[in-house]
Coordinates of C-alpha atoms in Angstrom, one line a residue:
Chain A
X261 CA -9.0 -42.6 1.4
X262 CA -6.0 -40.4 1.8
X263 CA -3.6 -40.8 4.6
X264 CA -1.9 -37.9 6.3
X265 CA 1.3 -38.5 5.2
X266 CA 0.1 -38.2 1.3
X267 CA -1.9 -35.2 1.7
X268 CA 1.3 -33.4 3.6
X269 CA 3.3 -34.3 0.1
X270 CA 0.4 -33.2 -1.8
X271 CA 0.1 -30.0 0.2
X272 CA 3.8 -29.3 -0.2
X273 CA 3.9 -30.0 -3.6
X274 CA 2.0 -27.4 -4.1
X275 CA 3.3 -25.1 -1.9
X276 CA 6.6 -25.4 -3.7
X277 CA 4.6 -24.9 -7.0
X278 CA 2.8 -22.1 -5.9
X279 CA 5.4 -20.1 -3.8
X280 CA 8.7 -21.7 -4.4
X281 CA 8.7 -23.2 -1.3
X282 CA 10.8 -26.1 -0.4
X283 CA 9.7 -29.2 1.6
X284 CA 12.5 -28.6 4.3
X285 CA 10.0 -25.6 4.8
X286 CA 6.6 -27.0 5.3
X287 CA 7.4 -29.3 8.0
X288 CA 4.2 -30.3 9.7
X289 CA 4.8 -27.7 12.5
X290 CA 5.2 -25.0 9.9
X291 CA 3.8 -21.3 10.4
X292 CA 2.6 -20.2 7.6
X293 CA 2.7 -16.7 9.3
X294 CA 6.8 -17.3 8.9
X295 CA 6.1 -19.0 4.8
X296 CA 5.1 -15.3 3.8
X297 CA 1.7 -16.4 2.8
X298 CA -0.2 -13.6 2.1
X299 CA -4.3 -13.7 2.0
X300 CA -4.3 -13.5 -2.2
X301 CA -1.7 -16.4 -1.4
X302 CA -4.2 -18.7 0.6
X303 CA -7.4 -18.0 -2.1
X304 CA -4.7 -19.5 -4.5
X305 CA -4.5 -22.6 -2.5
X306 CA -7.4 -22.8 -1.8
X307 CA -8.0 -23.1 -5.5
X308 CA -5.7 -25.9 -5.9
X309 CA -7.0 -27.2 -2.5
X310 CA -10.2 -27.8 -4.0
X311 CA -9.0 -29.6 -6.9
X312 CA -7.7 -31.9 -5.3
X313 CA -10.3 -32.5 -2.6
X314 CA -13.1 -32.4 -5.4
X315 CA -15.1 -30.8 -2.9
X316 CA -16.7 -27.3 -2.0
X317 CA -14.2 -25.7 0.6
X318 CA -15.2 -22.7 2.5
X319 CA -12.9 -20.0 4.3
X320 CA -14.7 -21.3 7.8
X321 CA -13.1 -24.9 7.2
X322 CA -9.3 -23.1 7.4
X323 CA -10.1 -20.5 9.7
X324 CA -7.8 -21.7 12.3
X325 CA -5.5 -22.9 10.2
X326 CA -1.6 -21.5 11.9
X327 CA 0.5 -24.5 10.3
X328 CA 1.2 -26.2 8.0
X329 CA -0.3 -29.2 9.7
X330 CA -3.3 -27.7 10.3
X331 CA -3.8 -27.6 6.7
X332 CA -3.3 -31.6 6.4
X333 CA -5.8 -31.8 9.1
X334 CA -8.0 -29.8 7.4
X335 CA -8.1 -31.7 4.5
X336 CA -7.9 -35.1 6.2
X337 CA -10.8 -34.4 8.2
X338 CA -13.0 -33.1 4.6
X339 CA -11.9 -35.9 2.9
X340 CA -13.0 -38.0 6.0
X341 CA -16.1 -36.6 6.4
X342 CA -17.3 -38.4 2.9
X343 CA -16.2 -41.7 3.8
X344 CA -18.3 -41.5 6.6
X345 CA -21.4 -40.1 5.0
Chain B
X287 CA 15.4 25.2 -5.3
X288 CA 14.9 22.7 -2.0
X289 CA 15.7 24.9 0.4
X290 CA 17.1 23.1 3.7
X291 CA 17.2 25.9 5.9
X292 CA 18.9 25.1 9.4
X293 CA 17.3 27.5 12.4
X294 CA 17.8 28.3 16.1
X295 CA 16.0 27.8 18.5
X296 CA 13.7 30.4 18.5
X297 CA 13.1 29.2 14.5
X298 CA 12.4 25.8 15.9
X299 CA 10.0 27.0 18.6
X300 CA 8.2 28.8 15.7
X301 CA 8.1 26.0 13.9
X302 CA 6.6 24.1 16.6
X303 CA 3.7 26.5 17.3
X304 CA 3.1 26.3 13.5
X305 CA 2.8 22.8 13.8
X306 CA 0.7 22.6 16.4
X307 CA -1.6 25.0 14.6
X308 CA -1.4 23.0 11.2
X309 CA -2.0 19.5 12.4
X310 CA -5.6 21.2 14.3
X311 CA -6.7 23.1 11.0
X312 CA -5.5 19.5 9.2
X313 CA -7.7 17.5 11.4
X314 CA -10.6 20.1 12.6
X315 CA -10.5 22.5 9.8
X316 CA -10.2 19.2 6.8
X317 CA -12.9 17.1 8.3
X318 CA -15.2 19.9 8.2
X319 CA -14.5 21.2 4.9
X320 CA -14.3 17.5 3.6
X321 CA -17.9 16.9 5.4
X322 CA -19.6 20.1 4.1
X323 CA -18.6 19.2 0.9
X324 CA -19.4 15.5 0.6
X325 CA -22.5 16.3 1.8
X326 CA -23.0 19.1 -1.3
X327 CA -21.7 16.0 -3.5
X328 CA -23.6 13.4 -1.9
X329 CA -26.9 15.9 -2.4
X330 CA -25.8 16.7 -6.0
X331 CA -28.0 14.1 -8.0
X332 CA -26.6 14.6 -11.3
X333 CA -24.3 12.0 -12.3
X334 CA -24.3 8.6 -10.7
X335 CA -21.4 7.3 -8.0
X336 CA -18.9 7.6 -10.5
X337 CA -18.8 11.4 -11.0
X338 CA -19.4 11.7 -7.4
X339 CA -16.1 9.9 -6.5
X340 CA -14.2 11.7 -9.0
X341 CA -15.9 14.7 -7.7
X342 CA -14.6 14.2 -4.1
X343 CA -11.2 13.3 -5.2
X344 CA -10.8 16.4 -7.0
X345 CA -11.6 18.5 -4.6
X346 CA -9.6 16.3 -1.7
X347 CA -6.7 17.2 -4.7
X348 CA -7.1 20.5 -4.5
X349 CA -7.6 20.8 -0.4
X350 CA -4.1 18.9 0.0
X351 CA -2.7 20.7 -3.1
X352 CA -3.6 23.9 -0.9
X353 CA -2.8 22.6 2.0
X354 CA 0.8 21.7 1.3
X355 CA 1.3 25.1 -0.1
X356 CA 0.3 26.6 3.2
X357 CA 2.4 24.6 5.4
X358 CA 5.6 25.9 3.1
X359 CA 3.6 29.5 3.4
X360 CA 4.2 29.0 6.7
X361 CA 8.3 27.8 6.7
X362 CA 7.5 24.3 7.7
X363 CA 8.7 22.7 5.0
X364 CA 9.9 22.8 1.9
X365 CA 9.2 20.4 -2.0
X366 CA 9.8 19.8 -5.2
X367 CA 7.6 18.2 -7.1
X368 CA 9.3 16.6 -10.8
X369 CA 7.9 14.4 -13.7
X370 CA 4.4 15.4 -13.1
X371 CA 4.3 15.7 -16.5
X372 CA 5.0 12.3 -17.1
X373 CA 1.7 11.1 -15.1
X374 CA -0.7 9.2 -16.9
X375 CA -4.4 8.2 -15.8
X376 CA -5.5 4.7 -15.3
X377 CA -1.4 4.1 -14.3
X378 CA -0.6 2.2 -11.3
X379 CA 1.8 4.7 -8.6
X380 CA 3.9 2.6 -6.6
X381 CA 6.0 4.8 -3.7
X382 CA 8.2 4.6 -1.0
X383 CA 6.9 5.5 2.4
X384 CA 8.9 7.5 4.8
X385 CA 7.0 10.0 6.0
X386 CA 2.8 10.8 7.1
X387 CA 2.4 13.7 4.7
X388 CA 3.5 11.0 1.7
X389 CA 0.1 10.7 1.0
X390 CA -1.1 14.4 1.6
X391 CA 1.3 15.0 -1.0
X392 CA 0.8 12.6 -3.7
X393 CA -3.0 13.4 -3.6
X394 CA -2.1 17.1 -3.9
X395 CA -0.3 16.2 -7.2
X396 CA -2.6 13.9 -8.9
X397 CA -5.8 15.5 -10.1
X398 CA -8.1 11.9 -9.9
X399 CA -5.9 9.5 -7.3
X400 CA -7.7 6.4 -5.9
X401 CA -5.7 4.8 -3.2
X402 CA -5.4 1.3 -1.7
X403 CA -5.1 2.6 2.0
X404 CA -4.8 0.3 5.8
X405 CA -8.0 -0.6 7.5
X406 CA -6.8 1.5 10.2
X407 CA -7.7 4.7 8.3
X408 CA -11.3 3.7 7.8
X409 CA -11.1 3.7 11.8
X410 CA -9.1 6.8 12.7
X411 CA -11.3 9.8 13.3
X412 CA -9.2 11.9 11.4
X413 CA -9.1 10.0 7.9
X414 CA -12.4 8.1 8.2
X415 CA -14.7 10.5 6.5
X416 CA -12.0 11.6 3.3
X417 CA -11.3 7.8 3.1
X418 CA -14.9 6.6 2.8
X419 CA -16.5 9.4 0.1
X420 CA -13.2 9.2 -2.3
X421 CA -14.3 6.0 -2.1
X422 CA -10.2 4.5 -1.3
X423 CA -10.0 0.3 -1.6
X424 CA -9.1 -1.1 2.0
X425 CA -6.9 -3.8 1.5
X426 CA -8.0 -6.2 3.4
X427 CA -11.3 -5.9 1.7
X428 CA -11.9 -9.6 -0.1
X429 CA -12.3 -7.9 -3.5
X430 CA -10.0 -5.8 -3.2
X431 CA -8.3 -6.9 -6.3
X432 CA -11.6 -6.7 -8.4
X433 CA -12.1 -2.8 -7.3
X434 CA -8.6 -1.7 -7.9
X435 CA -8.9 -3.3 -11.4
X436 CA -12.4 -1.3 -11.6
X437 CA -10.7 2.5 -10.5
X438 CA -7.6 2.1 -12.8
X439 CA -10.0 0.9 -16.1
X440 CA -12.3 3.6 -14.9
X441 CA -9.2 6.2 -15.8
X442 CA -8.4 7.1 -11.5
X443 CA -4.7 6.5 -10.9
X444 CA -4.4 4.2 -8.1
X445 CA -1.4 5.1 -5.6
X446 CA -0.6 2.2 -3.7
X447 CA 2.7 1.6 -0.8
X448 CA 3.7 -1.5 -1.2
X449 CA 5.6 -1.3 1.8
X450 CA 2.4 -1.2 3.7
X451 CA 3.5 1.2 6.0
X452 CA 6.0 3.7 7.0
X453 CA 9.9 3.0 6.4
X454 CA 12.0 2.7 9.2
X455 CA 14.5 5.9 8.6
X456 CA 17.2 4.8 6.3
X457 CA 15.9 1.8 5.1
X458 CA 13.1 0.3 3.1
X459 CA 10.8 -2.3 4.7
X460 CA 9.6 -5.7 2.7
X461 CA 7.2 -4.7 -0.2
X462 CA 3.7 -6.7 0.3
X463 CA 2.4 -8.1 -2.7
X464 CA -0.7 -6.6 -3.3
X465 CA 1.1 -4.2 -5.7
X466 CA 2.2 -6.5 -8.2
X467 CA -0.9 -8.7 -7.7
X468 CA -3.0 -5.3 -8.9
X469 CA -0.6 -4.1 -11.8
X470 CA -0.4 -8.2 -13.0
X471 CA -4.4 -8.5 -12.8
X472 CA -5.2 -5.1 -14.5
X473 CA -2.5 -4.9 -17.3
X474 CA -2.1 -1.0 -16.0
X475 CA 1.1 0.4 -16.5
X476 CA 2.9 1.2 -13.3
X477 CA 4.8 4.2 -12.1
X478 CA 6.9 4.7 -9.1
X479 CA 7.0 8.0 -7.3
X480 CA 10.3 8.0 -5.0
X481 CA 9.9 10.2 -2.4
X482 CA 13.1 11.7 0.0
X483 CA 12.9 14.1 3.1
X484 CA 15.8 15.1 4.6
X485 CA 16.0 15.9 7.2
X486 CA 12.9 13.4 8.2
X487 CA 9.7 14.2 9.8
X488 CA 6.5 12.4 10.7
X489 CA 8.5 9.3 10.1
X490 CA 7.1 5.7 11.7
X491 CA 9.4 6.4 15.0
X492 CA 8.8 9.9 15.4
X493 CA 6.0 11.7 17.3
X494 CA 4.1 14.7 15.5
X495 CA 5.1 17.1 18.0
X496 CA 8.8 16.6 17.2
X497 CA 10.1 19.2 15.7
X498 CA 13.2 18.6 13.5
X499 CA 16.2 20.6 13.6
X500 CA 15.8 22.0 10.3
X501 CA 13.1 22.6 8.1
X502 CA 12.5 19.6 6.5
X503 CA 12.4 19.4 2.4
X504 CA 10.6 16.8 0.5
X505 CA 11.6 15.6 -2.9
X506 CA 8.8 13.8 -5.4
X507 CA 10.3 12.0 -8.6
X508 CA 7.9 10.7 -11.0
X509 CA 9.2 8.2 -13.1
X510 CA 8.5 7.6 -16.6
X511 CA 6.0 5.2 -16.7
X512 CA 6.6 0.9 -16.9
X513 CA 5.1 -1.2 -19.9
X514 CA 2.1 -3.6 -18.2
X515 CA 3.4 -6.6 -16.5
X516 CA 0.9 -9.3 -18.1
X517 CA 0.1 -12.1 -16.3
X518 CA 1.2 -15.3 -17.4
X519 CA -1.8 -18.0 -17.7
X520 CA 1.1 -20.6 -17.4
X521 CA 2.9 -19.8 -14.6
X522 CA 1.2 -19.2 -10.5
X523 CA 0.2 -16.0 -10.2
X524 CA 2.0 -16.0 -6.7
X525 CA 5.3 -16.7 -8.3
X526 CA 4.8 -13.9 -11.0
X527 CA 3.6 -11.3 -8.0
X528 CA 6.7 -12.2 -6.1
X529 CA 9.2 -11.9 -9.0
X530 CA 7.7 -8.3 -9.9
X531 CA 7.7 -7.5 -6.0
X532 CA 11.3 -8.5 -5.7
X533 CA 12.5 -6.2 -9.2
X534 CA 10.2 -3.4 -7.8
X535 CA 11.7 -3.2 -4.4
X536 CA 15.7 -3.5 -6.3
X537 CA 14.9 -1.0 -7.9
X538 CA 13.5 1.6 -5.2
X539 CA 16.4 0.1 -3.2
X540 CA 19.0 1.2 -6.3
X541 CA 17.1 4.6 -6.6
X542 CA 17.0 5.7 -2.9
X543 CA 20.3 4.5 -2.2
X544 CA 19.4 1.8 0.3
X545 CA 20.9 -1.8 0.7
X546 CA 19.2 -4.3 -0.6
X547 CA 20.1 -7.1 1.4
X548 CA 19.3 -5.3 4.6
X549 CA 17.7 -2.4 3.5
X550 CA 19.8 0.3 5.2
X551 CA 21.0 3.2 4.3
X552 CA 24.2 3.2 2.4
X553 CA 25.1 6.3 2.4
X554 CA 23.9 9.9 4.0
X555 CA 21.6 11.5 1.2
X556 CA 21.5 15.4 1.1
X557 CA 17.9 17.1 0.1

Protein backbone atom coordinates (compact mmCIF):
# COMPACT_ATOMS: atom_id res chain seq x y z
CA UNK A 1 0.00 0.00 0.00
CA UNK A 2 1.35 3.29 -1.15
CA UNK A 3 1.38 6.28 1.12
CA UNK A 4 0.74 9.74 -0.07
CA UNK A 5 3.99 10.98 0.36
CA UNK A 6 5.47 8.24 -2.19
CA UNK A 7 2.98 8.61 -4.73
CA UNK A 8 3.61 12.60 -4.70
CA UNK A 9 7.54 11.65 -5.48
CA UNK A 10 6.36 9.12 -7.93
CA UNK A 11 3.94 11.65 -9.49
CA UNK A 12 6.69 14.27 -9.66
CA UNK A 13 9.19 12.09 -10.96
CA UNK A 14 7.33 11.90 -13.70
CA UNK A 15 6.29 15.09 -14.19
CA UNK A 16 9.92 16.15 -14.28
CA UNK A 17 10.36 13.28 -16.88
CA UNK A 18 7.61 14.10 -18.89
CA UNK A 19 7.76 17.94 -18.93
CA UNK A 20 10.92 18.99 -17.43
CA UNK A 21 9.35 19.94 -14.48
CA UNK A 22 11.14 20.44 -11.23
CA UNK A 23 9.87 19.23 -7.82
CA UNK A 24 10.08 22.89 -6.35
CA UNK A 25 7.12 23.05 -8.97
CA UNK A 26 4.68 20.34 -8.19
CA UNK A 27 4.19 21.21 -4.61
CA UNK A 28 1.05 19.50 -3.45
CA UNK A 29 -1.01 22.79 -3.90
CA UNK A 30 0.20 22.90 -7.51
CA UNK A 31 -2.09 24.11 -10.50
CA UNK A 32 -1.46 22.36 -13.13
CA UNK A 33 -3.42 25.15 -15.14
CA UNK A 34 -0.02 27.32 -14.14
CA UNK A 35 2.48 23.72 -15.11
CA UNK A 36 1.42 24.42 -18.85
CA UNK A 37 -0.19 21.00 -19.01
CA UNK A 38 -1.87 20.75 -22.00
CA UNK A 39 -4.69 17.89 -22.70
CA UNK A 40 -2.05 15.70 -25.12
CA UNK A 41 0.00 16.40 -21.90
CA UNK A 42 -2.42 14.68 -19.36
CA UNK A 43 -3.23 11.50 -21.90
CA UNK A 44 0.65 11.09 -21.53
CA UNK A 45 0.31 10.85 -17.88
CA UNK A 46 -2.13 9.15 -17.84
CA UNK A 47 -0.16 6.59 -19.71
CA UNK A 48 2.48 6.50 -17.26
CA UNK A 49 -0.22 6.88 -14.51
CA UNK A 50 -1.44 3.60 -15.37
CA UNK A 51 1.78 1.88 -15.26
CA UNK A 52 2.27 2.52 -12.27
CA UNK A 53 -1.08 1.94 -10.75
CA UNK A 54 -1.46 -1.40 -12.87
CA UNK A 55 -4.85 -0.57 -13.14
CA UNK A 56 -7.63 0.67 -15.81
CA UNK A 57 -7.80 4.51 -15.30
CA UNK A 58 -10.55 6.48 -16.87
CA UNK A 59 -10.72 10.31 -17.70
CA UNK A 60 -13.88 10.36 -15.07
CA UNK A 61 -11.35 9.34 -12.18
CA UNK A 62 -9.29 12.88 -12.92
CA UNK A 63 -12.02 14.91 -13.89
CA UNK A 64 -11.68 17.29 -11.14
CA UNK A 65 -8.32 17.05 -10.89
CA UNK A 66 -6.91 21.29 -10.48
CA UNK A 67 -3.56 20.31 -8.54
CA UNK A 68 -1.16 18.61 -8.23
CA UNK A 69 -2.51 17.03 -5.08
CA UNK A 70 -5.47 16.20 -6.52
CA UNK A 71 -3.58 13.89 -8.68
CA UNK A 72 -1.99 12.10 -5.44
CA UNK A 73 -5.48 11.78 -4.22
CA UNK A 74 -6.52 10.33 -7.21
CA UNK A 75 -4.23 7.77 -7.14
CA UNK A 76 -4.27 7.07 -3.46
CA UNK A 77 -7.79 6.61 -3.38
CA UNK A 78 -7.54 3.88 -6.83
CA UNK A 79 -4.91 2.24 -5.29
CA UNK A 80 -7.03 2.13 -2.00
CA UNK A 81 -9.98 1.03 -3.47
CA UNK A 82 -8.12 -2.62 -4.09
CA UNK A 83 -7.00 -2.99 -0.68
CA UNK A 84 -10.34 -2.76 0.28
CA UNK A 85 -11.96 -4.98 -2.28
CA UNK B 1 3.82 46.53 -55.30
CA UNK B 2 1.97 46.75 -51.57
CA UNK B 3 0.42 49.75 -51.95
CA UNK B 4 -0.13 51.60 -48.43
CA UNK B 5 -2.22 54.27 -49.49
CA UNK B 6 -3.01 56.94 -46.67
CA UNK B 7 -6.66 58.77 -47.28
CA UNK B 8 -8.84 61.49 -45.89
CA UNK B 9 -11.54 61.38 -44.39
CA UNK B 10 -13.89 61.16 -46.91
CA UNK B 11 -11.50 57.90 -48.28
CA UNK B 12 -11.96 56.56 -44.81
CA UNK B 13 -15.69 57.07 -44.74
CA UNK B 14 -15.74 55.16 -48.12
CA UNK B 15 -13.91 52.73 -46.78
CA UNK B 16 -16.14 52.22 -44.01
CA UNK B 17 -19.35 51.91 -46.10
CA UNK B 18 -17.37 49.28 -48.07
CA UNK B 19 -16.77 47.47 -45.08
CA UNK B 20 -19.90 47.44 -43.91
CA UNK B 21 -21.12 46.11 -47.21
CA UNK B 22 -18.28 43.37 -47.34
CA UNK B 23 -18.52 41.83 -43.98
CA UNK B 24 -22.77 41.37 -44.98
CA UNK B 25 -22.03 39.78 -48.44
CA UNK B 26 -19.06 37.78 -46.24
CA UNK B 27 -21.53 36.52 -43.81
CA UNK B 28 -25.03 36.55 -45.82
CA UNK B 29 -23.88 36.22 -49.29
CA UNK B 30 -20.87 33.13 -48.15
CA UNK B 31 -23.24 31.17 -46.07
CA UNK B 32 -25.62 30.96 -48.79
CA UNK B 33 -23.35 30.27 -51.53
CA UNK B 34 -21.41 27.79 -49.16
CA UNK B 35 -24.99 26.11 -48.28
CA UNK B 36 -26.24 25.85 -51.94
CA UNK B 37 -23.20 24.33 -52.76
CA UNK B 38 -22.69 21.75 -50.02
CA UNK B 39 -25.85 20.79 -50.59
CA UNK B 40 -24.98 20.12 -54.64
CA UNK B 41 -21.82 18.21 -53.09
CA UNK B 42 -23.54 16.50 -50.38
CA UNK B 43 -26.33 15.34 -53.28
CA UNK B 44 -23.44 14.48 -55.68
CA UNK B 45 -23.11 10.57 -55.05
CA UNK B 46 -20.13 9.95 -56.98
CA UNK B 47 -17.09 9.65 -54.96
CA UNK B 48 -17.22 8.75 -51.31
CA UNK B 49 -16.46 11.58 -48.33
CA UNK B 50 -13.14 11.94 -49.46
CA UNK B 51 -13.75 13.70 -52.85
CA UNK B 52 -16.56 15.47 -51.21
CA UNK B 53 -14.26 17.30 -48.74
CA UNK B 54 -11.79 18.01 -51.25
CA UNK B 55 -14.66 19.09 -53.30
CA UNK B 56 -15.84 21.73 -50.73
CA UNK B 57 -12.42 22.85 -49.99
CA UNK B 58 -11.85 23.76 -53.45
CA UNK B 59 -14.50 25.56 -54.01
CA UNK B 60 -14.30 27.40 -50.34
CA UNK B 61 -10.52 28.14 -52.11
CA UNK B 62 -11.80 29.67 -54.80
CA UNK B 63 -14.89 31.72 -52.91
CA UNK B 64 -12.10 33.30 -50.54
CA UNK B 65 -9.59 33.49 -53.51
CA UNK B 66 -12.46 35.63 -55.08
CA UNK B 67 -13.31 37.16 -52.31
CA UNK B 68 -10.05 38.66 -51.34
CA UNK B 69 -9.72 40.04 -54.81
CA UNK B 70 -12.99 41.86 -54.39
CA UNK B 71 -12.27 43.47 -51.21
CA UNK B 72 -8.85 45.02 -52.99
CA UNK B 73 -11.46 45.65 -56.09
CA UNK B 74 -12.98 47.67 -53.82
CA UNK B 75 -9.68 49.71 -52.21
CA UNK B 76 -10.00 48.04 -48.88
CA UNK B 77 -6.96 46.47 -48.81
CA UNK B 78 -4.06 45.62 -50.35
CA UNK B 79 -1.52 41.80 -50.62
CA UNK B 80 1.05 40.11 -51.73
CA UNK B 81 1.10 36.84 -51.84
CA UNK B 82 5.12 35.18 -52.25
CA UNK B 83 6.57 31.49 -52.25
CA UNK B 84 3.35 30.02 -53.37
CA UNK B 85 5.35 28.21 -55.44
CA UNK B 86 7.16 26.60 -52.88
CA UNK B 87 3.84 24.94 -51.34
CA UNK B 88 3.71 21.38 -51.20
CA UNK B 89 0.53 19.02 -50.38
CA UNK B 90 0.37 16.80 -47.38
CA UNK B 91 2.93 19.84 -45.66
CA UNK B 92 2.11 21.06 -42.38
CA UNK B 93 1.51 25.38 -42.51
CA UNK B 94 2.31 26.84 -39.37
CA UNK B 95 1.46 30.92 -39.24
CA UNK B 96 1.34 33.72 -37.25
CA UNK B 97 -2.06 35.25 -36.38
CA UNK B 98 -2.59 38.90 -36.37
CA UNK B 99 -5.40 39.52 -38.13
CA UNK B 100 -9.38 37.78 -38.91
CA UNK B 101 -8.89 37.66 -42.63
CA UNK B 102 -5.53 35.37 -41.89
CA UNK B 103 -7.40 32.53 -42.54
CA UNK B 104 -9.69 33.92 -45.52
CA UNK B 105 -6.38 34.39 -46.96
CA UNK B 106 -4.47 31.40 -46.57
CA UNK B 107 -7.53 29.26 -47.80
CA UNK B 108 -7.63 31.60 -50.84
CA UNK B 109 -4.01 30.51 -51.60
CA UNK B 110 -4.03 26.89 -51.00
CA UNK B 111 -5.97 24.90 -53.54
CA UNK B 112 -6.85 21.66 -50.83
CA UNK B 113 -6.24 23.38 -47.10
CA UNK B 114 -7.58 21.35 -44.13
CA UNK B 115 -7.44 23.37 -41.00
CA UNK B 116 -7.19 22.69 -37.28
CA UNK B 117 -9.69 25.56 -36.23
CA UNK B 118 -11.23 26.75 -32.25
CA UNK B 119 -14.38 25.07 -31.13
CA UNK B 120 -15.81 28.38 -31.14
CA UNK B 121 -16.11 28.31 -34.98
CA UNK B 122 -18.18 25.16 -35.01
CA UNK B 123 -20.54 27.55 -32.84
CA UNK B 124 -20.51 30.98 -34.56
CA UNK B 125 -23.30 31.32 -37.04
CA UNK B 126 -21.12 32.70 -39.47
CA UNK B 127 -18.32 29.90 -39.82
CA UNK B 128 -20.37 26.93 -38.67
CA UNK B 129 -21.59 25.69 -41.95
CA UNK B 130 -17.91 26.26 -44.05
CA UNK B 131 -16.29 24.68 -40.96
CA UNK B 132 -18.41 21.49 -40.80
CA UNK B 133 -18.59 20.40 -44.78
CA UNK B 134 -14.63 21.08 -45.40
CA UNK B 135 -14.67 18.94 -42.80
CA UNK B 136 -11.87 21.30 -40.44
CA UNK B 137 -10.33 19.15 -37.16
CA UNK B 138 -11.62 21.05 -33.89
CA UNK B 139 -8.98 20.89 -31.57
CA UNK B 140 -10.27 19.99 -28.71
CA UNK B 141 -11.67 17.03 -30.46
CA UNK B 142 -10.06 13.74 -28.47
CA UNK B 143 -8.60 12.50 -31.83
CA UNK B 144 -7.67 15.19 -32.99
CA UNK B 145 -4.22 14.10 -33.45
CA UNK B 146 -5.35 10.89 -35.35
CA UNK B 147 -7.43 13.08 -38.09
CA UNK B 148 -4.79 15.58 -38.68
CA UNK B 149 -2.43 12.71 -39.31
CA UNK B 150 -5.30 11.25 -41.64
CA UNK B 151 -5.83 14.86 -43.89
CA UNK B 152 -1.98 15.47 -44.29
CA UNK B 153 -1.36 11.47 -45.48
CA UNK B 154 -4.51 12.02 -47.47
CA UNK B 155 -2.35 14.80 -49.56
CA UNK B 156 -4.75 18.17 -47.78
CA UNK B 157 -2.33 20.69 -46.38
CA UNK B 158 -3.22 21.32 -42.91
CA UNK B 159 -2.87 25.10 -41.82
CA UNK B 160 -2.69 25.22 -38.20
CA UNK B 161 -1.99 28.75 -35.62
CA UNK B 162 -0.15 27.56 -33.12
CA UNK B 163 -0.74 30.66 -31.33
CA UNK B 164 -4.31 29.57 -30.91
CA UNK B 165 -5.56 32.81 -31.46
CA UNK B 166 -5.03 36.31 -32.58
CA UNK B 167 -1.68 38.16 -31.65
CA UNK B 168 -1.82 40.96 -29.56
CA UNK B 169 -0.45 43.95 -32.05
CA UNK B 170 3.22 43.85 -31.94
CA UNK B 171 3.87 40.90 -30.35
CA UNK B 172 3.44 37.15 -30.63
CA UNK B 173 1.52 35.20 -28.06
CA UNK B 174 2.74 31.59 -26.55
CA UNK B 175 2.66 28.91 -29.39
CA UNK B 176 0.29 25.83 -28.05
CA UNK B 177 1.60 22.57 -28.75
CA UNK B 178 -0.67 20.96 -30.76
CA UNK B 179 1.50 22.02 -33.76
CA UNK B 180 4.46 20.26 -33.09
CA UNK B 181 2.54 17.32 -31.48
CA UNK B 182 0.89 16.98 -35.29
CA UNK B 183 4.13 17.58 -37.42
CA UNK B 184 6.09 14.99 -34.77
CA UNK B 185 3.15 12.27 -35.04
CA UNK B 186 2.77 12.55 -38.86
CA UNK B 187 6.45 12.89 -40.11
CA UNK B 188 4.87 15.87 -42.57
CA UNK B 189 7.07 18.40 -43.46
CA UNK B 190 6.20 21.78 -42.05
CA UNK B 191 6.02 25.13 -43.55
CA UNK B 192 5.54 28.47 -41.94
CA UNK B 193 3.57 31.20 -43.66
CA UNK B 194 4.55 34.68 -41.90
CA UNK B 195 2.01 36.98 -42.31
CA UNK B 196 2.38 41.23 -41.75
CA UNK B 197 -0.42 43.93 -42.04
CA UNK B 198 0.55 47.17 -41.57
CA UNK B 199 -1.19 49.18 -40.77
CA UNK B 200 -3.39 46.45 -38.71
CA UNK B 201 -7.02 45.58 -39.06
CA UNK B 202 -9.40 43.01 -37.59
CA UNK B 203 -6.79 42.48 -35.06
CA UNK B 204 -7.76 40.66 -31.44
CA UNK B 205 -8.36 44.29 -29.86
CA UNK B 206 -10.05 45.90 -32.59
CA UNK B 207 -13.78 45.98 -33.55
CA UNK B 208 -14.83 45.21 -37.27
CA UNK B 209 -16.27 48.42 -37.75
CA UNK B 210 -12.96 50.25 -37.13
CA UNK B 211 -11.75 51.64 -39.91
CA UNK B 212 -7.90 52.15 -40.06
CA UNK B 213 -6.39 55.25 -41.16
CA UNK B 214 -4.93 53.81 -44.20
CA UNK B 215 -5.65 51.14 -46.31
CA UNK B 216 -4.28 48.29 -44.84
CA UNK B 217 -1.72 45.93 -46.87
CA UNK B 218 -1.15 42.34 -46.11
CA UNK B 219 2.10 40.52 -46.81
CA UNK B 220 2.13 36.35 -47.15
CA UNK B 221 5.68 34.73 -47.13
CA UNK B 222 5.80 31.14 -47.75
CA UNK B 223 8.81 29.58 -46.62
CA UNK B 224 10.64 26.86 -48.12
CA UNK B 225 9.49 23.97 -46.64
CA UNK B 226 11.26 22.08 -43.16
CA UNK B 227 12.59 18.35 -43.24
CA UNK B 228 10.04 16.14 -40.94
CA UNK B 229 10.67 16.41 -37.28
CA UNK B 230 10.60 12.47 -36.37
CA UNK B 231 9.63 11.58 -33.18
CA UNK B 232 11.92 10.07 -30.97
CA UNK B 233 10.73 6.60 -29.42
CA UNK B 234 13.34 7.35 -26.66
CA UNK B 235 12.63 10.54 -25.46
CA UNK B 236 8.63 11.91 -23.99
CA UNK B 237 6.88 13.00 -26.71
CA UNK B 238 5.99 16.16 -24.50
CA UNK B 239 9.61 17.14 -24.23
CA UNK B 240 10.16 16.76 -28.08
CA UNK B 241 6.71 18.92 -28.75
CA UNK B 242 7.98 21.56 -26.46
CA UNK B 243 11.55 21.80 -27.85
CA UNK B 244 10.04 22.06 -31.61
CA UNK B 245 7.38 24.58 -30.12
CA UNK B 246 10.08 26.68 -28.51
CA UNK B 247 12.49 26.69 -32.09
CA UNK B 248 9.20 27.32 -34.06
CA UNK B 249 8.15 30.27 -32.09
CA UNK B 250 12.36 31.80 -32.27
CA UNK B 251 12.10 31.57 -35.29
CA UNK B 252 8.69 33.49 -36.19
CA UNK B 253 9.91 35.82 -33.39
CA UNK B 254 13.48 36.32 -35.55
CA UNK B 255 11.33 36.67 -38.81
CA UNK B 256 8.69 39.14 -37.73
CA UNK B 257 10.91 41.09 -35.83
CA UNK B 258 9.45 40.56 -32.35
CA UNK B 259 11.24 39.98 -28.93
CA UNK B 260 11.51 36.89 -27.89
CA UNK B 261 11.62 37.18 -24.33
CA UNK B 262 8.56 39.29 -24.24
CA UNK B 263 7.28 39.13 -27.45
CA UNK B 264 7.04 42.77 -28.35
CA UNK B 265 7.68 44.56 -31.00
CA UNK B 266 11.18 45.58 -31.56
CA UNK B 267 11.03 47.77 -33.92
CA UNK B 268 8.17 49.63 -36.26
CA UNK B 269 7.85 47.37 -39.47
CA UNK B 270 6.79 49.21 -42.77
CA UNK B 271 4.34 47.15 -45.33
Amino acid sequence: MHSKEAIHRHIQDIMQELFDLPPERTGLDAQLADLDIDSIDAVDMMVRLKDFTQKRLSPDDFKHVRTVGDIVDAVHRLLGDDAAA
Amino acid sequence: MCGCAEGGRWDRWRRGALTGLAFLLFGVGGALLASIVAVSVVLDLRGGALRRKARMRRVLHRIFRLFVRMLRAWGLLDFRWEGLDRLRPGALVIANHPSLLDVVFLIAMIPNADCVVRAGLRRSPLTALPVRVAGFILNDHPAMLERARRSLAEGATLIIFPEGSRSPPGALRPFQRGAAHIALASGALVQAVTIRCAPPVLTKHSRWYHVPPARPCFRFTVHPAWPPQRLDPERPAGRQARDLTARWRAWFASELGLDTATGSRAAERAC
